[in-house]
Short mmCIF file of C-alpha atoms in Angstrom, two decimals:
data_model
loop_
_atom_site.label_atom_id
_atom_site.label_comp_id
_atom_site.label_asym_id
_atom_site.label_seq_id
_atom_site.Cartn_x
_atom_site.Cartn_y
_atom_site.Cartn_z
CA MET H 1 -1.61 27.75 -17.42
CA THR H 2 -3.39 25.75 -20.11
CA ARG H 3 -2.31 26.35 -23.71
CA SER H 4 -4.63 24.85 -26.27
CA ALA H 5 -4.57 23.77 -29.91
CA LEU H 6 -7.33 22.49 -32.18
CA LEU H 7 -6.51 19.33 -34.14
CA ASN H 8 -8.55 19.20 -37.35
CA ILE H 9 -8.11 15.55 -38.32
CA ASP H 10 -8.52 14.21 -41.87
CA THR H 11 -11.02 16.78 -43.15
CA GLN H 12 -9.76 16.08 -46.64
CA CYS H 13 -11.19 15.57 -50.12
CA SER H 14 -10.14 11.90 -50.15
CA PHE H 15 -13.36 10.97 -48.35
CA PHE H 16 -15.58 12.29 -51.15
CA HIS H 17 -14.28 9.38 -53.22
CA ARG H 18 -14.91 6.53 -50.75
CA HIS H 19 -17.79 4.09 -51.31
CA TYR H 20 -19.17 4.79 -47.82
CA TRP H 21 -19.35 8.61 -48.24
CA GLN H 22 -22.76 10.02 -47.27
CA GLU H 23 -24.01 13.60 -47.26
CA THR H 24 -26.55 12.98 -44.48
CA GLU H 25 -24.62 14.51 -41.58
CA PHE H 26 -22.16 16.55 -43.63
CA PRO H 27 -23.97 19.95 -43.44
CA ALA H 28 -24.16 19.85 -39.62
CA PHE H 29 -20.52 18.75 -39.45
CA GLN H 30 -19.42 21.62 -41.72
CA GLN H 31 -21.30 24.16 -39.62
CA ALA H 32 -19.96 22.83 -36.30
CA LEU H 33 -16.37 22.56 -37.51
CA ASN H 34 -16.40 26.03 -39.08
CA GLU H 35 -17.82 27.51 -35.87
CA LEU H 36 -15.16 25.74 -33.80
CA ILE H 37 -12.34 26.87 -36.10
CA ARG H 38 -13.57 30.48 -36.20
CA GLY H 39 -13.93 30.53 -32.43
CA CYS H 40 -10.45 29.10 -31.89
CA GLU H 41 -8.92 31.57 -34.32
CA ALA H 42 -10.67 34.47 -32.56
CA LEU H 43 -9.19 33.26 -29.27
CA GLN H 44 -5.74 32.82 -30.86
CA VAL H 45 -5.84 29.05 -30.40
CA PRO H 46 -3.73 27.50 -33.18
CA VAL H 47 -5.50 25.21 -35.63
CA VAL H 48 -3.44 22.21 -36.72
CA ASP H 49 -4.51 20.35 -39.85
CA ILE H 50 -3.78 16.63 -40.00
CA PHE H 51 -4.05 14.73 -43.30
CA HIS H 52 -4.09 10.97 -43.74
CA VAL H 53 -1.69 9.71 -46.41
CA ASP H 54 -1.22 6.05 -47.32
CA GLY H 55 -0.98 3.74 -50.33
CA ASP H 56 -4.76 3.58 -50.83
CA ASP H 57 -5.56 5.32 -54.15
CA VAL H 58 -7.42 8.44 -52.95
CA PHE H 59 -5.20 8.80 -49.88
CA THR H 60 -1.96 9.05 -51.84
CA LEU H 61 -0.42 12.47 -52.37
CA GLU H 62 -0.35 11.71 -56.09
CA SER H 63 -4.16 11.41 -56.16
CA GLY H 64 -4.54 15.14 -55.56
CA PHE H 65 -7.28 14.45 -52.99
CA VAL H 66 -5.16 14.88 -49.85
CA THR H 67 -6.27 18.49 -49.64
CA PRO H 68 -8.62 20.41 -47.33
CA MET H 69 -12.32 20.05 -48.08
CA PRO H 70 -13.55 23.12 -50.00
CA PHE H 71 -15.60 24.52 -47.10
CA LEU H 72 -12.41 25.03 -45.05
CA THR H 73 -11.02 28.53 -45.49
CA HIS H 74 -8.78 28.83 -42.42
CA ARG H 75 -5.01 29.07 -42.52
CA PRO H 76 -3.62 26.37 -40.24
CA ALA H 77 -0.72 27.15 -37.94
CA VAL H 78 0.88 23.94 -39.27
CA ALA H 79 -0.12 20.78 -41.12
CA PHE H 80 1.09 17.21 -40.68
CA HIS H 81 0.71 14.03 -42.71
CA LYS H 82 -0.05 10.87 -40.78
CA HIS H 83 0.20 7.30 -42.02
CA VAL H 84 -1.64 5.50 -39.21
CA HIS H 85 -4.87 6.15 -37.32
CA ASN H 86 -3.45 8.54 -34.70
CA ALA H 87 -1.95 11.95 -35.44
CA PHE H 88 1.18 11.43 -33.32
CA THR H 89 3.08 8.42 -34.65
CA ASP H 90 6.00 9.57 -36.83
CA THR H 91 4.49 13.01 -37.60
CA GLY H 92 6.39 15.49 -35.43
CA LEU H 93 3.10 16.72 -33.91
CA ASP H 94 4.11 15.99 -30.32
CA ARG H 95 7.41 17.86 -30.74
CA TRP H 96 5.60 20.83 -32.34
CA LEU H 97 3.03 21.00 -29.52
CA ARG H 98 5.56 20.66 -26.71
CA GLY H 99 7.79 23.27 -28.34
CA ARG H 100 4.89 25.71 -27.93
CA ASP H 101 4.04 24.54 -24.41
CA ILE H 102 0.62 23.31 -25.57
CA ASN H 103 -0.91 20.90 -23.08
CA HIS H 104 -4.60 20.87 -24.08
CA LEU H 105 -5.90 19.44 -27.35
CA ILE H 106 -9.31 19.91 -28.92
CA ILE H 107 -10.17 17.07 -31.28
CA ALA H 108 -12.41 17.41 -34.36
CA GLY H 109 -12.50 15.97 -37.87
CA ILE H 110 -13.45 12.90 -39.86
CA ARG H 111 -13.99 9.33 -38.71
CA THR H 112 -15.17 9.90 -35.16
CA GLU H 113 -14.49 6.33 -34.03
CA GLN H 114 -11.23 5.84 -35.88
CA CYS H 115 -8.68 8.62 -36.35
CA CYS H 116 -10.34 11.13 -34.02
CA GLU H 117 -10.87 8.65 -31.19
CA THR H 118 -7.44 7.05 -31.61
CA THR H 119 -5.75 10.45 -31.56
CA ALA H 120 -7.66 11.37 -28.38
CA ARG H 121 -6.54 8.15 -26.67
CA VAL H 122 -2.88 8.59 -27.65
CA ALA H 123 -2.94 12.28 -26.66
CA SER H 124 -4.29 11.38 -23.23
CA ASP H 125 -1.64 8.69 -22.81
CA LEU H 126 1.00 11.30 -23.70
CA GLY H 127 -0.26 13.54 -20.90
CA TYR H 128 -2.37 16.06 -22.80
CA LYS H 129 -5.71 17.27 -21.51
CA VAL H 130 -8.18 16.35 -24.27
CA THR H 131 -11.49 17.89 -25.28
CA PHE H 132 -13.42 15.81 -27.82
CA VAL H 133 -15.96 17.85 -29.76
CA SER H 134 -18.02 15.05 -31.25
CA GLU H 135 -20.52 17.38 -32.94
CA ALA H 136 -17.53 18.62 -34.98
CA THR H 137 -16.64 15.07 -36.02
CA LEU H 138 -18.10 13.06 -38.88
CA THR H 139 -18.43 9.36 -39.48
CA PHE H 140 -20.41 6.89 -41.55
CA PRO H 141 -22.34 3.68 -40.86
CA MET H 142 -20.25 0.54 -40.42
CA THR H 143 -21.30 -3.10 -40.72
CA TRP H 144 -19.69 -6.14 -39.14
CA GLN H 145 -21.12 -9.63 -38.71
CA GLY H 146 -24.40 -8.51 -40.23
CA VAL H 147 -24.94 -5.67 -37.75
CA THR H 148 -24.84 -2.08 -38.97
CA LEU H 149 -24.07 0.74 -36.57
CA ASP H 150 -25.29 4.11 -37.81
CA ALA H 151 -23.26 7.29 -37.39
CA GLN H 152 -25.19 8.37 -34.28
CA THR H 153 -24.54 5.03 -32.58
CA LEU H 154 -20.84 5.13 -33.45
CA ARG H 155 -20.60 8.69 -32.12
CA HIS H 156 -22.35 7.70 -28.88
CA ARG H 157 -20.05 4.69 -28.48
CA THR H 158 -16.99 6.90 -28.91
CA GLU H 159 -18.29 9.43 -26.40
CA THR H 160 -19.02 6.63 -23.93
CA VAL H 161 -15.54 5.11 -24.05
CA LEU H 162 -13.68 8.44 -24.04
CA GLN H 163 -15.63 10.44 -21.43
CA GLY H 164 -13.85 10.60 -18.10
CA ARG H 165 -11.10 8.23 -19.22
CA PHE H 166 -9.34 9.85 -22.16
CA ALA H 167 -11.24 13.09 -22.78
CA SER H 168 -14.00 15.47 -21.84
CA ILE H 169 -16.88 15.44 -24.31
CA LEU H 170 -18.05 18.99 -25.00
CA THR H 171 -20.11 20.82 -27.60
CA VAL H 172 -18.64 23.57 -29.76
CA ALA H 173 -20.29 26.21 -27.55
CA GLN H 174 -19.02 24.61 -24.32
CA THR H 175 -15.49 24.30 -25.74
CA LEU H 176 -15.33 27.93 -26.84
CA GLU H 177 -16.78 29.08 -23.51
CA GLN H 178 -14.10 27.18 -21.60
CA LEU H 179 -11.37 28.61 -23.83
CA ALA H 180 -12.61 32.16 -23.26
#
């Protein structure tokens, strides 16, 4: 039997204070994530909040910004603080999941190609079945060597490298249908 949990990764106020923050895709992200959370709660799938904490000003606990974004009104089953890109290293998440016999993870949150993707890869390597709900992830354009990748391109790249290797890429509706 598959037991699932939703990992809501880094949906925290810290990002409002980063130079790369953009509102462009934020409304669609909010809607998709809220729909996914509500659907999981209705199906009694635990929602686990993960917050990134490090020494970077707005990501320190002392900053007061390592808190859920205001649109989030759910009560998580548990919350963990991570200090690296994935949600497993030194957090206790794996122990918590295995203690509840959870073997399927649904990934959503902020920085599609960083913390969400890295968590999906590690989860797969640890033996979890992974569903990556990219429409319920958010990212921002990135530039390297004079080439800028927009959020849509980064999302597509993440879907391409995860699909069939580390995760199944599903929409919110498809995820909730499979859970039901």
